[in-house]
Short mmCIF file of C-alpha atoms and ligand atoms in Angstrom, two decimals:
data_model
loop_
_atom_site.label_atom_id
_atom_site.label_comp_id
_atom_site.label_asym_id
_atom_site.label_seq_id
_atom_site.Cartn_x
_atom_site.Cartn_y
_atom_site.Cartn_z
CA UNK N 256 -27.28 13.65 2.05
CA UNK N 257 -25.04 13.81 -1.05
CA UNK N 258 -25.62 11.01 -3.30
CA UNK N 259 -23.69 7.46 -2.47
CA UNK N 260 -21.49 6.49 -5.37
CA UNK N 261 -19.65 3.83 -3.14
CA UNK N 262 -21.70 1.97 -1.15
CA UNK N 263 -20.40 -1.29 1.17
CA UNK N 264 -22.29 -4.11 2.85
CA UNK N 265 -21.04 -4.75 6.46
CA UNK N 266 -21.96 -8.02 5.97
CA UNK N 267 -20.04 -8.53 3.31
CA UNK N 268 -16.05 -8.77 2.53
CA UNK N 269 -13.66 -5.66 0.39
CA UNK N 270 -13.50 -8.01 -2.30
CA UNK N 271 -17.37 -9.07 -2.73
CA UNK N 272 -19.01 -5.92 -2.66
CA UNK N 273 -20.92 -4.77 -5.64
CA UNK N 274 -18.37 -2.22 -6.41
CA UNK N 275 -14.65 -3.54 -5.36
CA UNK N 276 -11.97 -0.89 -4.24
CA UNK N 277 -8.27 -1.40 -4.17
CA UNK N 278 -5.47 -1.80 -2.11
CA UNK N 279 -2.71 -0.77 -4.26
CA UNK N 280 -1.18 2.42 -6.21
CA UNK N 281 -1.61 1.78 -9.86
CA UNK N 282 -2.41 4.89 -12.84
CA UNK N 283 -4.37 1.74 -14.56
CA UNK N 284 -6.76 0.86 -12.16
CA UNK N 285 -10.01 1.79 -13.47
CA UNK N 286 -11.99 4.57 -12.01
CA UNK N 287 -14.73 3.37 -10.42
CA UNK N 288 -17.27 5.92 -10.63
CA UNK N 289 -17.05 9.12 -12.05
CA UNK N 290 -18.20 13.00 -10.47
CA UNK N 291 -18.16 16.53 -11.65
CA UNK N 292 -16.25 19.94 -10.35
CA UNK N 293 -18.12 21.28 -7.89
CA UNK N 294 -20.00 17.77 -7.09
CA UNK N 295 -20.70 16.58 -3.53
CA UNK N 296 -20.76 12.64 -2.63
CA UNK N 297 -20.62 9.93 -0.41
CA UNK N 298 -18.15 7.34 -0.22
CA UNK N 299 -18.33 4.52 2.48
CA UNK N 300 -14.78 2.41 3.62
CA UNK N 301 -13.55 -0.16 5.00
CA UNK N 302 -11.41 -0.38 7.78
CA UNK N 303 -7.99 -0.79 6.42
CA UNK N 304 -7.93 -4.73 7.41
CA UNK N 305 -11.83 -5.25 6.46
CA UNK N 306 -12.50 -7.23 9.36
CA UNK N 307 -9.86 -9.22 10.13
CA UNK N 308 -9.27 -7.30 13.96
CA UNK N 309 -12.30 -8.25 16.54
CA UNK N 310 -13.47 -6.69 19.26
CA UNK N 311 -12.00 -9.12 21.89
CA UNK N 312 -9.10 -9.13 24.49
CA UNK N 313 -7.01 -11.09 22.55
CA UNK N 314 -3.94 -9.84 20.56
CA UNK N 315 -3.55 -12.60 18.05
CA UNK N 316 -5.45 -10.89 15.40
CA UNK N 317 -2.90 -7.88 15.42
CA UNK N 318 0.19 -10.16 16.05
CA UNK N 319 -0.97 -12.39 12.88
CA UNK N 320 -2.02 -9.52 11.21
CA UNK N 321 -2.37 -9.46 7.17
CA UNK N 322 -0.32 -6.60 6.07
CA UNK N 323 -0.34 -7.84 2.36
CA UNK N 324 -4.12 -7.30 2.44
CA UNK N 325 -4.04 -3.64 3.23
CA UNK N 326 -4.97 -0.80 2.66
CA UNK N 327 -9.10 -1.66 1.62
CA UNK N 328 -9.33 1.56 -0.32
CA UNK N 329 -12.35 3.55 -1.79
CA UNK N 330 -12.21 4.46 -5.28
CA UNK N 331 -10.64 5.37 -7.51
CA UNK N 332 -13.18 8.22 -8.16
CA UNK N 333 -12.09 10.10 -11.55
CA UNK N 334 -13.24 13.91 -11.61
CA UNK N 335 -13.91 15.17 -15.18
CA UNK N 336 -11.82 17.84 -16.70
CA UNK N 337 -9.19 17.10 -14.44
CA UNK N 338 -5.60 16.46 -16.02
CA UNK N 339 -2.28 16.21 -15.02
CA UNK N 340 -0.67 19.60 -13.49
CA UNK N 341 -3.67 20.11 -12.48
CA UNK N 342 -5.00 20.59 -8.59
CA UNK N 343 -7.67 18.77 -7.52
CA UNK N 344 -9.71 20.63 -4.55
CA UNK N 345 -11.06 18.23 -1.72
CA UNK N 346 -13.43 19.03 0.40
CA UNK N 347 -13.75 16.94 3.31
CA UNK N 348 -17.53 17.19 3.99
CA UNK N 349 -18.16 15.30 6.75
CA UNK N 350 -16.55 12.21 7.99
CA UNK N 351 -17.49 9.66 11.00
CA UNK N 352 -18.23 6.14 11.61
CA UNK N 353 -20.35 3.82 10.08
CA UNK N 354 -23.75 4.91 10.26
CA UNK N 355 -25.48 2.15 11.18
CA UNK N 356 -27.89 2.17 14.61
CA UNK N 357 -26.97 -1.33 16.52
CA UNK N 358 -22.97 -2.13 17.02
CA UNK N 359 -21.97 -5.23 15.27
CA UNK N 360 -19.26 -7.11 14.49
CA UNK N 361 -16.76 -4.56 11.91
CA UNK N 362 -15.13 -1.91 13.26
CA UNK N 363 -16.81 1.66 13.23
CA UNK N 364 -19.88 0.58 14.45
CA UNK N 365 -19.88 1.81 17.84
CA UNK N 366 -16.19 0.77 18.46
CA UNK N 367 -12.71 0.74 17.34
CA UNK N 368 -9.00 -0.16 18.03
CA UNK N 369 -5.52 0.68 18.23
CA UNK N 370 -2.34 -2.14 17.26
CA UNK N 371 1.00 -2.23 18.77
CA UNK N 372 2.36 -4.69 15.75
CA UNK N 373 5.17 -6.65 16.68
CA UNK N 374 8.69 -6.26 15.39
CA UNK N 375 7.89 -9.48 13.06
CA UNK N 376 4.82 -8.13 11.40
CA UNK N 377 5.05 -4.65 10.85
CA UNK N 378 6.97 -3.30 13.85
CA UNK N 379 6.26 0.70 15.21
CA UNK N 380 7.96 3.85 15.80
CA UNK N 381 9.31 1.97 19.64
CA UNK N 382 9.31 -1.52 18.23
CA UNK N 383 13.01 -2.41 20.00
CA UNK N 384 11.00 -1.64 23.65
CA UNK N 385 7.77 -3.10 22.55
CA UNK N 386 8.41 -5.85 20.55
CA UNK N 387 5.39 -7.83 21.17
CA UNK N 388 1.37 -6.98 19.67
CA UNK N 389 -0.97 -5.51 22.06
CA UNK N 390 -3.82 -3.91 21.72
CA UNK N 391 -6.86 -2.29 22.89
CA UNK N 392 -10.75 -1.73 22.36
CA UNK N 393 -12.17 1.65 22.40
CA UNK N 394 -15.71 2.46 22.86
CA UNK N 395 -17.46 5.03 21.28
CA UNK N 396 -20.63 7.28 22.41
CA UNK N 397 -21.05 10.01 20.49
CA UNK N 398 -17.52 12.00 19.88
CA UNK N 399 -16.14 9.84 22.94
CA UNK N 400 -14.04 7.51 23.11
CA UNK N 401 -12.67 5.01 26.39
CA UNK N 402 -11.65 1.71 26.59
CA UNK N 403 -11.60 -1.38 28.79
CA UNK N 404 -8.36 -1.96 28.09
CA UNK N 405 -6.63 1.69 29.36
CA UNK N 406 -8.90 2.71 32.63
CA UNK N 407 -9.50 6.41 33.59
CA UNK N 408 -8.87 8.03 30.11
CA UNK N 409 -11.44 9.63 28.01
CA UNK N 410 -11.30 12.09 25.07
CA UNK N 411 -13.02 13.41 22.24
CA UNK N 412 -12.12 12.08 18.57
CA UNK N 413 -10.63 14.37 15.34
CA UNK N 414 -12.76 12.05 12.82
CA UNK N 415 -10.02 11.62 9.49
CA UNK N 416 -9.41 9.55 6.61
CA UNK N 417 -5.68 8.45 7.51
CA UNK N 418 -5.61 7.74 3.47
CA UNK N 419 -6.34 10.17 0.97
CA UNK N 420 -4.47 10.92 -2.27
CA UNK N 421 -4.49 11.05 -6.24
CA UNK N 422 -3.24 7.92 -8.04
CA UNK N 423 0.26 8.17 -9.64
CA UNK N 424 1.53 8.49 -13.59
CA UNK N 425 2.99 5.63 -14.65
CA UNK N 426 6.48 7.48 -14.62
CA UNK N 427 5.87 8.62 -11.35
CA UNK N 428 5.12 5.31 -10.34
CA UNK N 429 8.30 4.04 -11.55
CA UNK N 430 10.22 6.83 -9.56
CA UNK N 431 8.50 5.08 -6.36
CA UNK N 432 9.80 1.89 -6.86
CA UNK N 433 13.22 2.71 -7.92
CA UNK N 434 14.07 4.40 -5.20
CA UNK N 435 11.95 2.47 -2.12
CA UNK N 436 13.94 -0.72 -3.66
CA UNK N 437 17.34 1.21 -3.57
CA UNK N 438 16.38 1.79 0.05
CA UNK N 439 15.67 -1.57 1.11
CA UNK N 440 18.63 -3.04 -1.10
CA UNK N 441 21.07 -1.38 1.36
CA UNK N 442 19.87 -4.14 3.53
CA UNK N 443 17.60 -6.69 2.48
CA UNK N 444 16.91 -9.00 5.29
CA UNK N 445 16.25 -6.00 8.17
CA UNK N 446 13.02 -6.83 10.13
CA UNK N 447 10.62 -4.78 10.22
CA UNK N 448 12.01 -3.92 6.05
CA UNK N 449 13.45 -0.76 5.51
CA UNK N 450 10.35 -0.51 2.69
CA UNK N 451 7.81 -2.50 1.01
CA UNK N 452 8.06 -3.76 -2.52
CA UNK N 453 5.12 -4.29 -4.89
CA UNK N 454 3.75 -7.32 -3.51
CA UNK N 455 1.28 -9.23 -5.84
CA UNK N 456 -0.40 -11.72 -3.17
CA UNK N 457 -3.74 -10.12 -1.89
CA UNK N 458 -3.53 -7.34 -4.21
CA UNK N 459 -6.89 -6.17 -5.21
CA UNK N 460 -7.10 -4.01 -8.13
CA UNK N 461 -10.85 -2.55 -8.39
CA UNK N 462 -12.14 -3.85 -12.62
CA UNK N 463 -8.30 -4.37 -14.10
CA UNK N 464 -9.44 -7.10 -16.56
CA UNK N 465 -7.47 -10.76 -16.17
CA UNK N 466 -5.47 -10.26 -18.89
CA UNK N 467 -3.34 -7.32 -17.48
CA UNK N 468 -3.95 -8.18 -13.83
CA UNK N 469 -0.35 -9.94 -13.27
CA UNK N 470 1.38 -7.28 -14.46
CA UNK N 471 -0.17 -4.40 -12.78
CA UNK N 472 -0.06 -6.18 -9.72
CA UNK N 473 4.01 -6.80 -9.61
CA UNK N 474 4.32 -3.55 -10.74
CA UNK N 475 1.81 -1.45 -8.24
CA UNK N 476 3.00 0.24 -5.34
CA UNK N 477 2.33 -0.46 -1.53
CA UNK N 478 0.14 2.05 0.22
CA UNK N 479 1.65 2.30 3.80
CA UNK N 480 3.44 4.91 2.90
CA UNK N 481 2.75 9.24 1.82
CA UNK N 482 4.17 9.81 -1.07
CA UNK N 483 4.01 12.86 -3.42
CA UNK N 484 -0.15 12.03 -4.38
CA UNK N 485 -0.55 12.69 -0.44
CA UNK N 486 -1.73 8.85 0.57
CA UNK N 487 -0.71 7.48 3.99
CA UNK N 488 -0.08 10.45 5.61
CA UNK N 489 -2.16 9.82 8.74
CA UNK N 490 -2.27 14.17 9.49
CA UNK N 491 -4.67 13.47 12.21
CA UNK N 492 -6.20 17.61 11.50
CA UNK N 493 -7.37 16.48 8.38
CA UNK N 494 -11.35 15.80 9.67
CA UNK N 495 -14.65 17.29 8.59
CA UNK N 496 -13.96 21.06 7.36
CA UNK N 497 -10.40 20.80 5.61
CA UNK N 498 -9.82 21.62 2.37
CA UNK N 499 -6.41 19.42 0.17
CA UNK N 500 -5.33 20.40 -2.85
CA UNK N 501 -3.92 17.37 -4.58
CA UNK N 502 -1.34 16.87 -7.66
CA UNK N 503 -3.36 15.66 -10.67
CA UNK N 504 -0.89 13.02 -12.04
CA UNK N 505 -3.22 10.91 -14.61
CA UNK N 506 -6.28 11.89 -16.25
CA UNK N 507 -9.39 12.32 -14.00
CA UNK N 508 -6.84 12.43 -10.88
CA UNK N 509 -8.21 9.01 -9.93
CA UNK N 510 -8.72 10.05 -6.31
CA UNK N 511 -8.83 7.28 -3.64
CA UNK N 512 -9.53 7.13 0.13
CA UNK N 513 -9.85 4.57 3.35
CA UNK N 514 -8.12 3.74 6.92
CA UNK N 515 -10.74 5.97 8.78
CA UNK N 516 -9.42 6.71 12.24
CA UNK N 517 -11.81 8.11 15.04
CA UNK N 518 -8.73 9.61 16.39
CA UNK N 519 -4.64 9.51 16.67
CA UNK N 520 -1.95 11.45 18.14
CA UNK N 521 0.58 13.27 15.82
CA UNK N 522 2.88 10.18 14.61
CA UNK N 523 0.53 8.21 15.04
CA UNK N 524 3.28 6.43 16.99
CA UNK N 525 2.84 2.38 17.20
CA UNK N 526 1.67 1.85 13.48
CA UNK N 527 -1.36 1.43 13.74
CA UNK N 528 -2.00 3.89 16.72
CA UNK N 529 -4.78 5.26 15.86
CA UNK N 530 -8.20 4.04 16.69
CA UNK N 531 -8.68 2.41 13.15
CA UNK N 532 -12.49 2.04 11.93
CA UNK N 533 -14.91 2.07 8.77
CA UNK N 534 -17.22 4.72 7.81
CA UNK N 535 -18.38 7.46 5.61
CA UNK N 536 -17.14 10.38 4.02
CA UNK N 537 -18.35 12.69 2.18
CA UNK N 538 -16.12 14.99 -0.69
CA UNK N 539 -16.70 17.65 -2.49
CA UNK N 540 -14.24 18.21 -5.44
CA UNK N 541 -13.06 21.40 -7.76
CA UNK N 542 -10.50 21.64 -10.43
CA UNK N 543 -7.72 24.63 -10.72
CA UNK N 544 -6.40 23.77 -14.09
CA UNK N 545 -2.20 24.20 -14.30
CA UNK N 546 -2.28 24.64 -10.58
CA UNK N 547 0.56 22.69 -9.54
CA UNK N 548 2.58 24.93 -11.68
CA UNK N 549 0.75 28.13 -10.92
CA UNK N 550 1.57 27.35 -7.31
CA UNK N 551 4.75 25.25 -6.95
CA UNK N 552 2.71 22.36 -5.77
CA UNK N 553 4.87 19.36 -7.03
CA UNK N 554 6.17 17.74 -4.12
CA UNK N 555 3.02 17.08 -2.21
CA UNK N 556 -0.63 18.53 -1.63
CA UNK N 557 -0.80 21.27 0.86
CA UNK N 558 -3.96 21.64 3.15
CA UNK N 559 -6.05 23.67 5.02
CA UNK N 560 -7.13 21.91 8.37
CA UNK N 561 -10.83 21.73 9.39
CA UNK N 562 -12.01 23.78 12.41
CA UNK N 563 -14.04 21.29 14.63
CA UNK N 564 -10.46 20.38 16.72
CA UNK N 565 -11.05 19.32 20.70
CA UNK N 566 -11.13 21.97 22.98
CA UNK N 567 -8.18 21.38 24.75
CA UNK N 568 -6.37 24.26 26.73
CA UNK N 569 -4.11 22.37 29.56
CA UNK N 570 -0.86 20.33 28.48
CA UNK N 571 1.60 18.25 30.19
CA UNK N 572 4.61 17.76 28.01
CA UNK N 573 7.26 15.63 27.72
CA UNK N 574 10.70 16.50 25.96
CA UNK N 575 13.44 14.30 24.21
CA UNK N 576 17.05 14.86 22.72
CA UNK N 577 19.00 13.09 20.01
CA UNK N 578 20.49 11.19 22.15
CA UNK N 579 20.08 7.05 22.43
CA UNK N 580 19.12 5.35 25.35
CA UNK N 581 22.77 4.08 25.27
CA UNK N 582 23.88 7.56 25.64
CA UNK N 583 25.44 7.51 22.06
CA UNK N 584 25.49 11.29 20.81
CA UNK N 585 23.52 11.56 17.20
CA UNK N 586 23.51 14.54 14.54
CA UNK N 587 20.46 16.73 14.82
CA UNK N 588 18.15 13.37 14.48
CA UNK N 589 14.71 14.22 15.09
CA UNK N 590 12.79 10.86 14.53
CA UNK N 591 15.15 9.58 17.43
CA UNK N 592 14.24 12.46 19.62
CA UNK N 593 10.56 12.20 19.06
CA UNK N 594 11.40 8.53 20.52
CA UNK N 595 12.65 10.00 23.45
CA UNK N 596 9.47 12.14 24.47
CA UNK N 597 7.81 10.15 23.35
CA UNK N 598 9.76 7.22 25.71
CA UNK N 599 9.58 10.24 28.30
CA UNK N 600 6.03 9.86 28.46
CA UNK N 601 5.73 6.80 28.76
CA UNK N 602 7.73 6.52 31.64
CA UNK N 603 5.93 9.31 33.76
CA UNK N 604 2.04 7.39 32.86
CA UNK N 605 3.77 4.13 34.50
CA UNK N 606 4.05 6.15 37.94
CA UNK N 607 0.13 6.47 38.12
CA UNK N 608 -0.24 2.49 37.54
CA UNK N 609 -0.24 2.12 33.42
CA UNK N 610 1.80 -0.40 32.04
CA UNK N 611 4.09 0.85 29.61
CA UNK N 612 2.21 -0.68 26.38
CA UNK N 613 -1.06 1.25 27.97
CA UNK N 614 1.04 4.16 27.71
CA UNK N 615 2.47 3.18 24.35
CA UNK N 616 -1.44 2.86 22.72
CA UNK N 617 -2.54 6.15 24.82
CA UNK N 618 0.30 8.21 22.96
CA UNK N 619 -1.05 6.78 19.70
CA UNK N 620 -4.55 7.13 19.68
CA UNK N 621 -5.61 10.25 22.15
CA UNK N 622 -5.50 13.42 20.31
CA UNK N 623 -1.57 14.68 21.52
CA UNK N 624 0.52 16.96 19.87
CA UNK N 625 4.00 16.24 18.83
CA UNK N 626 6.74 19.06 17.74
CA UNK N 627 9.71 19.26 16.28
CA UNK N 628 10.77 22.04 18.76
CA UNK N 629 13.85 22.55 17.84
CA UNK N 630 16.28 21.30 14.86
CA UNK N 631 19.10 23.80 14.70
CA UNK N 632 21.07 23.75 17.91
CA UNK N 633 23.99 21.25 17.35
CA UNK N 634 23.93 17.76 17.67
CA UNK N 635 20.68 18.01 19.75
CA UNK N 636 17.34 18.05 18.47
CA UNK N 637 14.37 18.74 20.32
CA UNK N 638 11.08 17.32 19.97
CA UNK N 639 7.90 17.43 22.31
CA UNK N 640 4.98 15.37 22.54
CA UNK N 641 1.83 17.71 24.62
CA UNK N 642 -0.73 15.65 26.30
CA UNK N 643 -4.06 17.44 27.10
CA UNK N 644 -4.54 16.82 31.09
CA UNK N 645 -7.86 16.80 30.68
CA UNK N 646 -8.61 13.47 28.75
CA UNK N 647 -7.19 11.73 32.60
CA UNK N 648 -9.67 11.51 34.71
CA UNK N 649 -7.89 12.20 37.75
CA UNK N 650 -5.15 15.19 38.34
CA UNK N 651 -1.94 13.63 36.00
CA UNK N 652 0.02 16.78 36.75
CA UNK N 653 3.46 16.20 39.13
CA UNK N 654 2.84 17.82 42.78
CA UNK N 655 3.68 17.35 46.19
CA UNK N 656 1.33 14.45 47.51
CA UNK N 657 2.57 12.44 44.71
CA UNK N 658 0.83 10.15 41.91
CA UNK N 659 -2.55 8.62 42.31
CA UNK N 660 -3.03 4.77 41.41
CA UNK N 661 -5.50 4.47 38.52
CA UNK N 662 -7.29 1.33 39.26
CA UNK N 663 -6.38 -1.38 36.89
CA UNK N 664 -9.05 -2.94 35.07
CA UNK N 665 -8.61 -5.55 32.26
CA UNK N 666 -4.74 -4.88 31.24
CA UNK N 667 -3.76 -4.50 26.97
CA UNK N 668 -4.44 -7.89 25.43
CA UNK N 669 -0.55 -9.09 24.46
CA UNK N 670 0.42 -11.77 22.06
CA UNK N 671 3.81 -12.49 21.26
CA UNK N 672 5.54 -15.06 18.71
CA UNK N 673 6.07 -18.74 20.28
ZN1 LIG C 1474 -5.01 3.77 10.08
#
């Protein structure tokens, strides 16, 4: 086993571990441990809410939800020689839950779960037709994963860090802000925001001494969402055998990591749609000095995906259009016609008994594909969301004798505001 340079206590919380991570973007938050080119180690996380989500059927914890507090990030680990223009190689290793024997009470050990957050407190990708948090329990046993709350599904994970990425220079930190706060000034009081501003309540900043703690809190950025140091980018292919190749921005690269999901489908489509859990990674890193240059690697880090996907041959997709559901023609808009596969979907599942927010969490956490199929042919858009037949475990496919009834067992948990 490579040697653990950050270690957590289950027991204990983000902030009073013996080595504290962080949950913001900042080039002056210390590195917490240092590592070598060509180095392997091991780096445990948190789940991106350390703790606060139980493993009960009650939605209250999602629908109350502390988005200030996230995301409980591992690191930053600096990687010598490493300087800005640089690329910084990362190996993903191996990846997977927390290795621990007995399930307890975080999760990762033996279970995980999937959000729908409400319009008020985060919102989703179909947060006008699901307004409300739900959410759902998943079991794991071995690569498996089912769940109480969505009968007669099962499929295998694609183990990832949702959050991986280099920390920013100061200047392009500066860029961030600027223009995510021209964004949201356009309008100010939308719900869910348009973006998130640096938000100094709950911000946890690794060994930033008191003195400067203030101000690198109101200035350091959110980390819900990818940016050009990679970050939140929730690629669900990016599990054990994948090779990044990161921007260096600061000295040492500062790389951090977290919001481990034991699986998601492309999008991952109701915020936090994957099944979210803590574990253990473990990185290998290289250097290729001047590489951004040397191969036009500026805007983002490029990847090579790891070859351990789910064997899954037989798909059942759905199709949508840029179109709204008020039948008001748009432009070539893809996000909106992902919606409407994705809405597509969701309305063929309810035939076989699911209720739409079952659905909803299915498309977000089961391993589907989603496409931009086509983005030329004006105004439509295509996209396509593909869900493997084989994770139902009865025939989904249309036919002749019609749709079976999936017995119902305990439905989502749903809380909504009062
Ligand atoms: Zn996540």
């Amino acid at each position: 086993m490579p040697e653990l340079i950050f270690p957590l206590d289950s027991n204990k919380r983000f902030t009073d571990q013996a080595k504290i991570g962080h949950n913001r973007w900042h080039p002056e938050i210390p590195p917490v441990a240092w590592v070598k080119p060509g180095d392997s180690f091991r780096v445990h996380c948190r789940e991106w809410f350390d703790g606060a989500i139980h493993n009960d059927d009650s939605a209250e914890d999602i629908r109350d939800a502390p988005l200030t507090t996230v995301h409980a990030l591992s690191g930053p680990f600096a990687v010598e020689g490493a300087e800005p223009g640089d690329l910084l190689v990362v190996d993903i290793l191996d990846v997977g839950p927390i290795p621990q024997e007995d399930s307890g009470p975080l999760a990762g050990q033996g279970w995980g779960y999937t959000g729908i957050f409400p319009t008020k407190n985060g919102g989703g990708f179909l947060t006008e037709q699901f307004p409300d948090a739900y959410k759902a329990i998943w079991d794991f046993s071995g690569q498996t994963a089912t769940s109480r709350h969505i009968p007669a599904v099962s499929f295998t994970g694609i183990v990832h860090p949702g959050l991986i990425g280099t920390a920013p220079s100061a200047a392009l930190l500066s860029k961030w802000n600027a223009r995510e706060s021209a964004l949201r000034a356009t309008d100010p009081l939308r719900v869910p925001p348009l973006a998130l501003p640096p938000e100094p309540r709950d911000a946890v900043l690794g060994s930033v001494p008191p003195s400067e703690f203030d101000r690198i809190a109101a200035e350091a950025a959110r980390t819900a969402p990818p940016r050009e140091n990679g970050g939140n980018q929730d690629i669900k292919n990016l599990t054990k055998g994948s090779r990044v190749f990161y921007p260096v921005f600061v000295s040492g690269a500062n790389l951090s990591v977290g919001d481990l999901h034991f699986s998601q489908g492309d999008g991952e489509i109701t915020f936090c749609g994957a099944i979210e859990m803590g574990g253990f990674l473990d990185l290998r890193v290289e250097v290729i000095k001047e590489g951004m240059q040397t191969y036009g690697v500026g805007e983002n880090a490029i990847f090579m995906p790891g070859r351990t996907s789910p064997q899954y041959s037989e798909w059942l997709a759905f199709s949508g259009v840029s179109v709204t559901l008020d039948g008001e023609q748009r432009y070539l808009d893809s996000h909106l016609a992902y919606q409407r596969a994705c809405l597509h979907a969701i309305d063929y599942l309810t035939a076989f008994g699911y209720r739409p927010e079952q659905a909803y969490l299915l498309l977000g956490a089961a391993p589907i594909e989603g496409r931009l199929s086509g983005v030329v042919d004006i105004p439509n858009s295509c996209a396509t969301v593909y869900l493997p037949t084989a994770i139902f475990d009865f025939d989904v496919r249309p036919g002749a004798s019609g749709p079976v009834r999936v017995p119902q067992g305990t439905s989502a948990p749903h809380a909504g505001f009062d």
